[in-house]
PDB file of C-alpha atoms in Angstrom:
ATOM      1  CA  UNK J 176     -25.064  -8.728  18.342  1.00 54.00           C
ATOM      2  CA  UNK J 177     -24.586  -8.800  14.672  1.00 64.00           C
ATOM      3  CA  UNK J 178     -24.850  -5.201  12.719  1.00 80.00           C
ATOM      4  CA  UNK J 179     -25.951  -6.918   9.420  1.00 77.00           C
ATOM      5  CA  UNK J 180     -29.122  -7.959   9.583  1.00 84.00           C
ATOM      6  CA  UNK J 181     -30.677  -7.384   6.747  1.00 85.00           C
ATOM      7  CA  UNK J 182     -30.193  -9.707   4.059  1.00 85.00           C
ATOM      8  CA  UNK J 183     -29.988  -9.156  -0.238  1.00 85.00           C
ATOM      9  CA  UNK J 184     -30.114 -12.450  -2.554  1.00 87.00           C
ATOM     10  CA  UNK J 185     -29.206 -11.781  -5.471  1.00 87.00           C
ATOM     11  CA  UNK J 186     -29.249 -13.857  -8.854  1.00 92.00           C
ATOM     12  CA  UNK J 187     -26.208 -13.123 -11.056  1.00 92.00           C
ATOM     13  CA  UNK J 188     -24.967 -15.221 -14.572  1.00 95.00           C
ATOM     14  CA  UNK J 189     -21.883 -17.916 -14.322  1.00 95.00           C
ATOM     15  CA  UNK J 190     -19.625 -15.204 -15.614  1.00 95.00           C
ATOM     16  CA  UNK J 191     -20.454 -12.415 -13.485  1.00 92.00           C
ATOM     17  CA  UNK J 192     -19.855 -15.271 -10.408  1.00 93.00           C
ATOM     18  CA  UNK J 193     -16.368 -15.741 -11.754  1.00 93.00           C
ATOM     19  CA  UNK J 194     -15.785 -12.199 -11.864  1.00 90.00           C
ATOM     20  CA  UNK J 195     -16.039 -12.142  -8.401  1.00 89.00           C
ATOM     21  CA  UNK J 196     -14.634 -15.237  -7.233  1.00 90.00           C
ATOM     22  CA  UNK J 197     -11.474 -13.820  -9.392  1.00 88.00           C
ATOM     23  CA  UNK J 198     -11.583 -10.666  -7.236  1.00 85.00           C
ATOM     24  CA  UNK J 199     -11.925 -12.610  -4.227  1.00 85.00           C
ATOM     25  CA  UNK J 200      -8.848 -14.615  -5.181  1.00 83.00           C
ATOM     26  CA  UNK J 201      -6.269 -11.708  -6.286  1.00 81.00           C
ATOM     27  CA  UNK J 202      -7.525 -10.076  -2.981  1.00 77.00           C
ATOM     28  CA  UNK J 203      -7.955 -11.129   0.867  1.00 72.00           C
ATOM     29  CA  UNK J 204     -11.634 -10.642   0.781  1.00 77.00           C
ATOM     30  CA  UNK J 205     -14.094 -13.643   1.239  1.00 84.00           C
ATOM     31  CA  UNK J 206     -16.830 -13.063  -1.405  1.00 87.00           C
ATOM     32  CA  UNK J 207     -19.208 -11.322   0.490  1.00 87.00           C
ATOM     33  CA  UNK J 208     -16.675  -8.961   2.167  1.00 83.00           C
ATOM     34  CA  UNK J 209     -15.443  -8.353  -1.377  1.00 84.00           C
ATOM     35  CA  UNK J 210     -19.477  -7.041  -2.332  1.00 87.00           C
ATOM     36  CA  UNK J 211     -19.406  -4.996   0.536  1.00 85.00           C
ATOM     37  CA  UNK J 212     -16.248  -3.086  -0.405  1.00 82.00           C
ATOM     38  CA  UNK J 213     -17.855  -2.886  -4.005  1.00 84.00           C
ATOM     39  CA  UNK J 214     -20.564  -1.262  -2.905  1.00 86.00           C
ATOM     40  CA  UNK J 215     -19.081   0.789  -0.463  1.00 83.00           C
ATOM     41  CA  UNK J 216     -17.096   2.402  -3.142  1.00 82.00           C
ATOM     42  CA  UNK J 217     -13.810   1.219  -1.680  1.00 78.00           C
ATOM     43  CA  UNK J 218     -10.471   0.134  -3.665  1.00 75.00           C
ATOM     44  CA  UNK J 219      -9.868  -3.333  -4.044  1.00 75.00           C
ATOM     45  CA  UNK J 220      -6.483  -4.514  -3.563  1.00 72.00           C
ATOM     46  CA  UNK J 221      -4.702  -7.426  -4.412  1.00 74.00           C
ATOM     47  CA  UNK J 222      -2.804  -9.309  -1.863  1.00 72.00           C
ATOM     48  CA  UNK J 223       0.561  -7.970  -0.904  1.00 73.00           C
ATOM     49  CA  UNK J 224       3.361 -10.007  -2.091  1.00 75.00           C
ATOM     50  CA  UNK J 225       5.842 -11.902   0.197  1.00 77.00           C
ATOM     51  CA  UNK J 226       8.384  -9.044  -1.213  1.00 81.00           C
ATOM     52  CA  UNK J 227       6.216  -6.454   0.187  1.00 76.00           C
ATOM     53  CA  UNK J 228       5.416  -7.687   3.395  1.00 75.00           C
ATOM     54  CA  UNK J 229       8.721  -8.578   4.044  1.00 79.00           C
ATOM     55  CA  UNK J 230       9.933  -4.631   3.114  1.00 81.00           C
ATOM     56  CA  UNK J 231       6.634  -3.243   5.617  1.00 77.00           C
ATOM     57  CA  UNK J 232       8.091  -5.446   8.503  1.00 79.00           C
ATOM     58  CA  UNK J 233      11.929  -3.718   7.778  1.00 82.00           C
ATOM     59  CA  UNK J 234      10.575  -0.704   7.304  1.00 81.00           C
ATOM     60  CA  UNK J 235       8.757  -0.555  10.614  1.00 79.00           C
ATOM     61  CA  UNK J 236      11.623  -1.946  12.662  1.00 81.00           C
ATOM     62  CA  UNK J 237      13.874   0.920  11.167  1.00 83.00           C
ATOM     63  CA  UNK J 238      11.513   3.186  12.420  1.00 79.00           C
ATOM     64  CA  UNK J 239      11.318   1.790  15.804  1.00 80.00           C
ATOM     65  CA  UNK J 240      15.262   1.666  15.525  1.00 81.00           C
ATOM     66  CA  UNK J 241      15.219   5.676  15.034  1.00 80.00           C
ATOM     67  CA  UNK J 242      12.687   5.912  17.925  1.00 77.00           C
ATOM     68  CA  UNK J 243      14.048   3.943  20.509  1.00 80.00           C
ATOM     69  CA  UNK J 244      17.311   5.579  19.482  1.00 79.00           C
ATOM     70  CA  UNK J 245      15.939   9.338  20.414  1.00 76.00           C
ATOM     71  CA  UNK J 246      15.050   8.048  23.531  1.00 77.00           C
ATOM     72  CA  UNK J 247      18.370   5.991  24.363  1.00 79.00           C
ATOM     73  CA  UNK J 248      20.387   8.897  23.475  1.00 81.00           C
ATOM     74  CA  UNK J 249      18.236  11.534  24.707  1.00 80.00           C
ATOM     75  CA  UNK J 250      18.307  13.341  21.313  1.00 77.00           C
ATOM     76  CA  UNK J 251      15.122  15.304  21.595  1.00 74.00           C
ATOM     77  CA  UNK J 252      16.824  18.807  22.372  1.00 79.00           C
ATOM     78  CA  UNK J 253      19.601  18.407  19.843  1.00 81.00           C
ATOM     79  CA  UNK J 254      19.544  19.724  15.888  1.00 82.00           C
ATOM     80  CA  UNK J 255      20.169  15.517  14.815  1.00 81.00           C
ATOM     81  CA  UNK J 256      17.686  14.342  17.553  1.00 79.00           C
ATOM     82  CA  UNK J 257      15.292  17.069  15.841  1.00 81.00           C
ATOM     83  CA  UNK J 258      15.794  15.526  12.065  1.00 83.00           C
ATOM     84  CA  UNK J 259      15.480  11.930  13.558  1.00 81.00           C
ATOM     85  CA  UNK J 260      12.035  12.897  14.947  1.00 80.00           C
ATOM     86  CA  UNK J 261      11.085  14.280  11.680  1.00 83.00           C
ATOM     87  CA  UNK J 262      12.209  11.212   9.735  1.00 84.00           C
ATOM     88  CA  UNK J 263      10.575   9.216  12.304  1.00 79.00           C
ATOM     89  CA  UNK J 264       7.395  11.117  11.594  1.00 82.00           C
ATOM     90  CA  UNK J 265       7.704  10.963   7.509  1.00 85.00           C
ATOM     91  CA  UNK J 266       8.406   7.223   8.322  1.00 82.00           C
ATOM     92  CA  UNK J 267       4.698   6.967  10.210  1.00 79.00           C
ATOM     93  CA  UNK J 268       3.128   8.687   7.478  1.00 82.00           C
ATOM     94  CA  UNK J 269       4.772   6.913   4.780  1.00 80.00           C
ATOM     95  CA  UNK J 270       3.727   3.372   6.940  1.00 76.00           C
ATOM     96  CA  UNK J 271       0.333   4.849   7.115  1.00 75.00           C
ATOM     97  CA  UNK J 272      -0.465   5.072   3.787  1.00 72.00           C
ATOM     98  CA  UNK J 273       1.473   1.407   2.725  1.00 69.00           C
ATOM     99  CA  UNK J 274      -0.672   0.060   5.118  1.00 66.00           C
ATOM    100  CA  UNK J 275      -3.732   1.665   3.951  1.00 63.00           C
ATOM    101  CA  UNK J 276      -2.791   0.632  -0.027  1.00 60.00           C
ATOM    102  CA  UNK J 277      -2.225  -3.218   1.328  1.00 55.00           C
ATOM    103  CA  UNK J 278      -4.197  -4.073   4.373  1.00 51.00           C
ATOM    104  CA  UNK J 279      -7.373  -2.200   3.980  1.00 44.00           C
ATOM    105  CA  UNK J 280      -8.540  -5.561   5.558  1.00 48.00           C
ATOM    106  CA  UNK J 281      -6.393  -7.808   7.525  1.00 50.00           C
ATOM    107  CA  UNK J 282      -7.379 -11.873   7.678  1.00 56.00           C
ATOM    108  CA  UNK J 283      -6.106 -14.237   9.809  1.00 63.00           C
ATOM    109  CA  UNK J 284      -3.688 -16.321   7.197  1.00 64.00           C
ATOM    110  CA  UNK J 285      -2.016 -12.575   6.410  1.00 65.00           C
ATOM    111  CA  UNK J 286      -1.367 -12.238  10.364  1.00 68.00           C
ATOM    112  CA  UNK J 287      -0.265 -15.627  10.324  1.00 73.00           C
ATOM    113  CA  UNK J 288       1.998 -14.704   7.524  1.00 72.00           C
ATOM    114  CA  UNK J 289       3.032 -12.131   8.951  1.00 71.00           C
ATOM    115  CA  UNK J 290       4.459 -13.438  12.464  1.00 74.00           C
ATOM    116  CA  UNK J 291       5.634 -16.222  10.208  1.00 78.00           C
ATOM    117  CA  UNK J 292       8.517 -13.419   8.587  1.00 75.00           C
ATOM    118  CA  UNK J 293       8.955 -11.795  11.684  1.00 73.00           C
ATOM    119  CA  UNK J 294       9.846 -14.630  13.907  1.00 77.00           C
ATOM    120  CA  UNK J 295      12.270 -16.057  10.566  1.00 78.00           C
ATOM    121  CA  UNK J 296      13.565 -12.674  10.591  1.00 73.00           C
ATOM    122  CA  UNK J 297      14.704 -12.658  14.431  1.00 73.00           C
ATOM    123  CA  UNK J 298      16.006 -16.452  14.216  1.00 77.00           C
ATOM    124  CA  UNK J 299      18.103 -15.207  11.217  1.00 76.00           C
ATOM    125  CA  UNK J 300      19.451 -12.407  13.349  1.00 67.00           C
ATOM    126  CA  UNK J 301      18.066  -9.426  10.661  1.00 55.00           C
TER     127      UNK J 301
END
């Protein structure tokens, strides 16, 4: 069952249209999405470059590397096992907040993208 059902037209001037269709562009937001952030009162980002996505999808795997390498090593109890779990932690806070300054919406071409770096990344060996 759909949650929007009610329904607003609206009449707006060439150049106000091309406002928005320039938003929608520069972002990942289909038009109407884009409105909906607008009047929600949330940020609109652009889309995140191939440079960026490629640094969220090494940063991650680093942190997953310090993770899985607490629980390898059984370093929980020990002083470095200690600072690993706290730059682990900085690391998921620091993710957090890329992720909410890029992807406040994902679409299916940025997944798409996405996968796309990852699975060039693993053939290359990185």
């Amino acid at each position: 069952m759909r949650s929007r059902n009610n329904r607003i037209a609206v009449r707006i001037t060439n150049e106000d249209y091309e406002k928005i269709q320039g938003y929608a562009k520069r972002s990942f937001f289909p038009k109407e999405a884009l409105l909906r952030y607008i009047i929600a009162g949330y940020p609109i980002q652009e889309k995140p470059t191939q440079d960026a996505i490629k640094f969220l999808v090494v940063f991650r795997k680093v942190g997953s590397l310090i993770g899985n390498l607490c629980l390898k090593y059984d370093l929980k109890n020990t002083p470095i096992g200690e600072e690993l779990e706290a730059v682990k932690e900085r690391m998921y806070e620091t993710d957090r907040s890329l992720h909410r300054m890029h992807y406040v919406h994902y679409d299916n071409k940025l997944k798409k993208q996405i996968r796309k770096i990852k699975k060039e990344a693993i053939k290359n060996g990185k």
